[in-house]
Amino acid sequence: MMEFSLQHVIEEIALLRYETALISGALILLVVGMLSKEEVAYKIFFSLTLLSSMFFVDVGDSGISHSGAISVDPMSAMLKVLFAFISLWVVFFHSSYRRYEHYFLILAMVLGSSLMLSANHLLLFYIAIELTSYSSYLITGFAFNRSGYEASIKYLLFGGISSAIMIYGISLLYGLTGSLSISEMVVNTQTGPLYHVGLICLFGGLFFKIGLVPYQFWVPSTYQQAPTDGVAVLSIVPKIAGFALLHRLFIKFEILSDPIYTQIIAVLGIVTVLMGTFGALRQDNIKRMLAYGAIAHSGLILPTLLIQGEQGGLAFIWYVTIYAIMTMAIFMVVSMYEDFGIKEMKDMKGIGIQFPMMGSLTLLILIAQIGLPPTAGFTAKFYLFSAIWNEYQVTGSTIMLAYLVIGILSVVLALFYYLKIPYHSFLGTAETSYFGNFSIISKSIVTIFTILVLWIFISPEFLNKIAFNINFIGW
Amino acid sequence: MTDSLLTLIIFFPLLITVVILFLPGNKELLIKEISLGATGVQLILSVILFFSYDASLQPADWSSAFQFVERTKWISLYLGNHGWLQIDYFVGIDGISLLMICLSTFLLFLGIIASWNLNRNVKGYFILYLVLSTSVVGCFAALDFFLFYVFFEFMLLPMFFLIGIWGGPRRGYASIKFFIYTLIGSLFILAVMIGLYLSVEDNSLADQTQEVVHSFSLVNMMDGGYIQDGILTPGTSIEFWGMNIRWVAFILLMAGFAIKLPAVPVHTWLPDAHVEAPTAISVLLAGLLLKIGGYGFFRIAYGIFPDAAIDLAYPVAIFGMLSIVYGGLTAMAQNDLKRMIAYSSVSHMGFVLLGLASFNIQGASGALFQMVSHGFISAALFILAGVIYDRTGDRGISNFSGLAKAMPIFTGFVVVFFFASLGLPGLSGFVGEFLVFLGSIGSDQLPKWIGIVSIGGIVISAAYYLWALQRMFFGQFWTREKAWEQTMYDLTGRELLLLIPLVVLVVLLGIAPNVILGPVNNSIEFFVNQSFEQSQLYISQ
């Protein structure tokens, strides 16, 4: 066994600066919350925690800790910054009073997700996933109503089962390789059927996190019932972390060299795209529709993991970054409409005419979600389809061509469901006019997001530079 | 000034939208005047463009075929082991795009006058209108595929709202249908675009970086700057369902642009969109948006895939013929005047397909001439239909009779444009159709019967136009509702202002087609010859 000394522990913690900052922030937040009933106080503290943790990320860092449990690299560093940056906006959601525990749980979720990125040891990995999951279950119930509890319990049950499957897989792998550290397991790789059963069970747990078929059942009800600011984080942070982890496991366990795995995963991805797309077509509730849309997005991010080399990694970074930005924006918009009491699309009739500014912003963000120019959503889809085309050109694999066709088809269908919102809000005739106005702060933040989405389309070099500093192959 | 003349023409209206954005919504007249001014400036600039275009230039290859070229790097991305991706802001014109730009700016200017009486949500309307005008002109000037695609897509949204908010009773249905059809088409184009840029490299840039530079430049694609073993490189052995992938790509492009054109059987969005759209938007839809489909055939489908185009000339011509005949027959069955004109558009745009498929100079210039002439004629026809609709709120052909007695001047215009549309010699419609027939009958690729059957299209259009004239305008003056009789006053000054320039142009082009055929002659000749040579080269690979 390895020797541990104080020196090593300090080194270990140094690698976990970001997480340490989050943990301490989260704990102090609990105290602040108990002492002060002022919402502003813990909102400020929440944002300070996230902001300061961002400064602890060192993009240049890379390497595995002494104990082999933690690995740090530019990819995880970039995603950690993204997580903190995206979660920050939660405080601006103009919604009803939130308890401080809410913000604590969001911090916990970010913490769990960033641990997922750094985990190089299956035990740590499991704990990270559980931390993320438990905070997600709780946040789902934070609307404190009957349907919220129902969604939360549903989510918990599904999550519990998938955790059980995953830990079963981990135990199989442990038994076969004699280690829980990923680096060591890879060295002792076995090829027997049990090894593959173990791997598949392990992936199953992650597929649950990212909402991939056949683990997508929790998504719609969770999205619909959870508080909107919670859903915004929930749909971005743990999902991206799940994908990144899956990416790393695919590389470490050399999954992609096995065409059978690639084929099966690609088929699951295609089914996910179809499931999300066709599910979304039938929805009338805004958040439920967005949930199915998010499932379709998951299906579209998946192929980037199956494409070896820089093209896949580049497409991945692009897609998840833009997904994070536009998803945050759309949920902010949704919460603004919720303040008007609007939850169903048919309630939006004529609101775009009465508030043209808000209507146009919503429209632009939805255009990005669909993936049309002139928005960054198009750039992301463009990279994605380029990468898939190129993979097809290089390998000639039919499943990639099928993915391309289905992906493009899903863009067409995305139009039908995403555009329902502007369709009702601009073309519908309002029965009554809406009272009140949108808050200036929320409106300006949505404007900033919209400008960001447009700006990345016009000058993408900035994001590309970031994406290129990341070494996808070695991570 | 000529250095950035094109950019100025493209983006001037967009600049003005920023001004309008900050005006209060109740200053309606001011907004209208500013918009009129913006499109007026655009029109004047394009007239300058027309006269400073050097028509005598005889290009040697595509890279020297364009004038007023502006090229700035827009996006260059490093793709790792796949080299660089280079997207440029790259605009320039040859004779074909020159005509299209002039047509656009002219109709956009008229469109503002046609929407002068609008009183609902004026600010939003004119902002969308000016955004639309930027994207239409940009589409015709773009020489970078990505830029073209962005303009092409960006046209959809303003159009969607212009139909959807200011349209008729079934506007929601019509605008969604329009949007979905066009978007599906543009996704076909997107798929081909991605395949193309992965197979094309820009040699001029590659020298400096020692790596492959994947370019979106249309010029480069037309000149055949392919990498070895690219997916769409000529001579590729990749097949999809037993068909060479270049052929598949050509078919996808054709499908994409055929939806926009529109050709039978993907034309069904057009009548709905036209019927619901306000008059000015119908004018733009028929006059400009359909032309983008035709222009896409010229510049992209035929320019880049001449090998597949020559090989597939027969089916393309069949679809052209089908559009001519089927569009005409359907027009005959319509009772709504606007719907009839919409179907006649389908019929007339069929000539563009047929002319291109013949792959000779007569055919191609006929197709181009037909696009310009149809732009003027259909614009006028929709304005005329709008005149009746403004007065009565109805357009049913069977709801009116003997209008000639109440509205003699109006009827005069209707007669001129109906005859122009059905191809009376001396008016502009005749020239394009005649050239297309010459082309299709003299073509090496097409059997004679396709041209001969298409001539039948003229008889059909004569039938529905004359029948409509007889039913609506001649005979005893009568309207379905008594109240309409009082409202049937003749053309107002504004309407005359709209129609007179169109009449002048239609007659001028009919008598002296060289006014526009002259400047584009070299471009068309080069287009046909170069495409033919390229196709032989590609097939031999």
PDB file of C-alpha atoms in Angstrom, chain A residues 309-311 314 318 353 363-364 367 370-374 378-379 381-383 385-387 389-390 392-394 401 404-405 408-409 411-412 415-416 419 422-423 426-429 457-461 464 468, chain B residues 74-82 85 87 121 146 149-150 153-154 157 160-161 164-165 171-173 175-176 179-180 183-184 187 190-195 197-199 216 227 229-231 238-240 245:
ATOM      1  CA  GLY A 309      -9.401  12.611 -31.203  1.00  0.00           C
ATOM      2  CA  GLU A 310      -9.656  16.342 -31.134  1.00  0.00           C
ATOM      3  CA  GLN A 311     -12.737  16.714 -33.290  1.00  0.00           C
ATOM      4  CA  LEU A 314     -13.843  20.077 -29.531  1.00  0.00           C
ATOM      5  CA  TRP A 318     -18.554  23.569 -27.683  1.00  0.00           C
ATOM      6  CA  ILE A 353     -47.091  41.514 -28.565  1.00  0.00           C
ATOM      7  CA  LEU A 363     -37.420  33.848 -29.385  1.00  0.00           C
ATOM      8  CA  LEU A 364     -33.677  34.294 -29.868  1.00  0.00           C
ATOM      9  CA  ILE A 367     -33.650  29.742 -31.826  1.00  0.00           C
ATOM     10  CA  ILE A 370     -33.160  24.694 -31.934  1.00  0.00           C
ATOM     11  CA  GLY A 371     -29.750  25.396 -33.422  1.00  0.00           C
ATOM     12  CA  LEU A 372     -30.341  27.978 -36.115  1.00  0.00           C
ATOM     13  CA  PRO A 373     -28.197  30.945 -37.071  1.00  0.00           C
ATOM     14  CA  PRO A 374     -27.448  33.630 -36.024  1.00  0.00           C
ATOM     15  CA  PHE A 378     -26.071  26.870 -34.558  1.00  0.00           C
ATOM     16  CA  THR A 379     -22.302  26.949 -34.111  1.00  0.00           C
ATOM     17  CA  LYS A 381     -24.690  22.005 -33.859  1.00  0.00           C
ATOM     18  CA  PHE A 382     -22.440  22.876 -36.756  1.00  0.00           C
ATOM     19  CA  TYR A 383     -19.396  21.540 -34.914  1.00  0.00           C
ATOM     20  CA  PHE A 385     -22.477  17.633 -37.355  1.00  0.00           C
ATOM     21  CA  SER A 386     -19.029  18.397 -38.784  1.00  0.00           C
ATOM     22  CA  ALA A 387     -17.461  16.022 -36.311  1.00  0.00           C
ATOM     23  CA  TRP A 389     -19.550  13.825 -40.907  1.00  0.00           C
ATOM     24  CA  ASN A 390     -15.826  13.659 -40.473  1.00  0.00           C
ATOM     25  CA  TYR A 392     -18.129   8.968 -41.110  1.00  0.00           C
ATOM     26  CA  GLN A 393     -15.599  10.095 -43.710  1.00  0.00           C
ATOM     27  CA  VAL A 394     -12.761   8.514 -41.741  1.00  0.00           C
ATOM     28  CA  LEU A 401     -24.329   8.429 -40.828  1.00  0.00           C
ATOM     29  CA  LEU A 404     -26.139  12.550 -38.655  1.00  0.00           C
ATOM     30  CA  VAL A 405     -29.476  11.980 -40.346  1.00  0.00           C
ATOM     31  CA  ILE A 408     -30.588  16.836 -38.535  1.00  0.00           C
ATOM     32  CA  LEU A 409     -34.098  15.440 -38.367  1.00  0.00           C
ATOM     33  CA  VAL A 411     -33.399  19.925 -35.538  1.00  0.00           C
ATOM     34  CA  VAL A 412     -36.407  20.031 -37.833  1.00  0.00           C
ATOM     35  CA  LEU A 415     -38.614  23.656 -34.453  1.00  0.00           C
ATOM     36  CA  PHE A 416     -42.101  22.316 -33.968  1.00  0.00           C
ATOM     37  CA  LEU A 419     -41.417  27.454 -31.634  1.00  0.00           C
ATOM     38  CA  PRO A 422     -43.188  32.264 -29.770  1.00  0.00           C
ATOM     39  CA  TYR A 423     -46.051  30.962 -31.858  1.00  0.00           C
ATOM     40  CA  PHE A 426     -46.736  36.422 -30.941  1.00  0.00           C
ATOM     41  CA  LEU A 427     -49.455  34.957 -33.100  1.00  0.00           C
ATOM     42  CA  GLY A 428     -52.051  34.133 -30.475  1.00  0.00           C
ATOM     43  CA  THR A 429     -54.566  36.768 -29.516  1.00  0.00           C
ATOM     44  CA  PHE A 457     -21.850  32.998 -33.093  1.00  0.00           C
ATOM     45  CA  ILE A 458     -20.221  36.082 -34.579  1.00  0.00           C
ATOM     46  CA  SER A 459     -16.805  35.637 -33.057  1.00  0.00           C
ATOM     47  CA  PRO A 460     -16.231  32.102 -31.867  1.00  0.00           C
ATOM     48  CA  GLU A 461     -12.435  32.348 -31.644  1.00  0.00           C
ATOM     49  CA  ASN A 464     -12.269  27.945 -29.500  1.00  0.00           C
ATOM     50  CA  PHE A 468      -8.000  24.088 -27.779  1.00  0.00           C
TER      51      PHE A 468
ATOM     52  CA  TRP B  74     -14.372  36.164 -40.235  1.00  0.00           C
ATOM     53  CA  ILE B  75     -13.879  32.934 -38.371  1.00  0.00           C
ATOM     54  CA  SER B  76     -10.788  30.798 -38.515  1.00  0.00           C
ATOM     55  CA  LEU B  77     -10.748  27.829 -36.270  1.00  0.00           C
ATOM     56  CA  TYR B  78      -8.056  25.299 -35.734  1.00  0.00           C
ATOM     57  CA  LEU B  79      -9.415  21.795 -35.990  1.00  0.00           C
ATOM     58  CA  GLY B  80      -6.351  19.940 -34.803  1.00  0.00           C
ATOM     59  CA  ASN B  81      -5.353  17.100 -37.062  1.00  0.00           C
ATOM     60  CA  HIS B  82      -7.943  18.213 -39.590  1.00  0.00           C
ATOM     61  CA  LEU B  85     -11.586  25.894 -40.923  1.00  0.00           C
ATOM     62  CA  ILE B  87     -15.000  31.250 -42.907  1.00  0.00           C
ATOM     63  CA  ASN B 121     -47.616  47.573 -34.851  1.00  0.00           C
ATOM     64  CA  PHE B 146     -21.467  29.806 -44.650  1.00  0.00           C
ATOM     65  CA  TYR B 149     -26.416  30.004 -45.378  1.00  0.00           C
ATOM     66  CA  VAL B 150     -26.590  32.499 -42.547  1.00  0.00           C
ATOM     67  CA  GLU B 153     -31.677  31.209 -42.653  1.00  0.00           C
ATOM     68  CA  PHE B 154     -31.956  34.681 -41.312  1.00  0.00           C
ATOM     69  CA  LEU B 157     -37.674  34.635 -39.079  1.00  0.00           C
ATOM     70  CA  PHE B 160     -42.402  34.119 -40.392  1.00  0.00           C
ATOM     71  CA  PHE B 161     -43.471  37.071 -38.283  1.00  0.00           C
ATOM     72  CA  GLY B 164     -47.776  35.466 -38.869  1.00  0.00           C
ATOM     73  CA  ILE B 165     -48.566  38.802 -37.239  1.00  0.00           C
ATOM     74  CA  ARG B 171     -51.929  33.459 -40.759  1.00  0.00           C
ATOM     75  CA  GLY B 172     -50.726  31.157 -37.991  1.00  0.00           C
ATOM     76  CA  TYR B 173     -51.141  28.071 -40.100  1.00  0.00           C
ATOM     77  CA  SER B 175     -46.579  31.088 -41.427  1.00  0.00           C
ATOM     78  CA  ILE B 176     -45.771  27.835 -39.649  1.00  0.00           C
ATOM     79  CA  PHE B 179     -41.301  28.147 -41.904  1.00  0.00           C
ATOM     80  CA  ILE B 180     -41.231  24.394 -41.691  1.00  0.00           C
ATOM     81  CA  LEU B 183     -36.341  25.063 -42.807  1.00  0.00           C
ATOM     82  CA  ILE B 184     -36.416  21.441 -43.892  1.00  0.00           C
ATOM     83  CA  LEU B 187     -31.255  21.601 -43.416  1.00  0.00           C
ATOM     84  CA  LEU B 190     -26.668  22.486 -44.303  1.00  0.00           C
ATOM     85  CA  ALA B 191     -25.828  18.798 -44.608  1.00  0.00           C
ATOM     86  CA  VAL B 192     -24.287  19.346 -48.033  1.00  0.00           C
ATOM     87  CA  MET B 193     -22.463  22.442 -46.830  1.00  0.00           C
ATOM     88  CA  ILE B 194     -20.723  20.526 -44.062  1.00  0.00           C
ATOM     89  CA  GLY B 195     -19.796  17.720 -46.414  1.00  0.00           C
ATOM     90  CA  TYR B 197     -16.233  22.210 -46.592  1.00  0.00           C
ATOM     91  CA  LEU B 198     -14.697  19.014 -45.287  1.00  0.00           C
ATOM     92  CA  SER B 199     -13.747  18.107 -48.860  1.00  0.00           C
ATOM     93  CA  PHE B 216     -16.311  27.727 -47.373  1.00  0.00           C
ATOM     94  CA  ILE B 227      -8.668  17.665 -51.243  1.00  0.00           C
ATOM     95  CA  ASP B 229     -10.145  11.487 -50.670  1.00  0.00           C
ATOM     96  CA  GLY B 230     -12.644  14.050 -49.445  1.00  0.00           C
ATOM     97  CA  ILE B 231     -16.154  12.816 -49.056  1.00  0.00           C
ATOM     98  CA  ILE B 238     -18.432   6.552 -51.592  1.00  0.00           C
ATOM     99  CA  GLU B 239     -21.950   5.500 -52.332  1.00  0.00           C
ATOM    100  CA  PHE B 240     -25.206   5.975 -50.526  1.00  0.00           C
ATOM    101  CA  ILE B 245     -22.427  10.634 -52.900  1.00  0.00           C
TER     102      ILE B 245
END
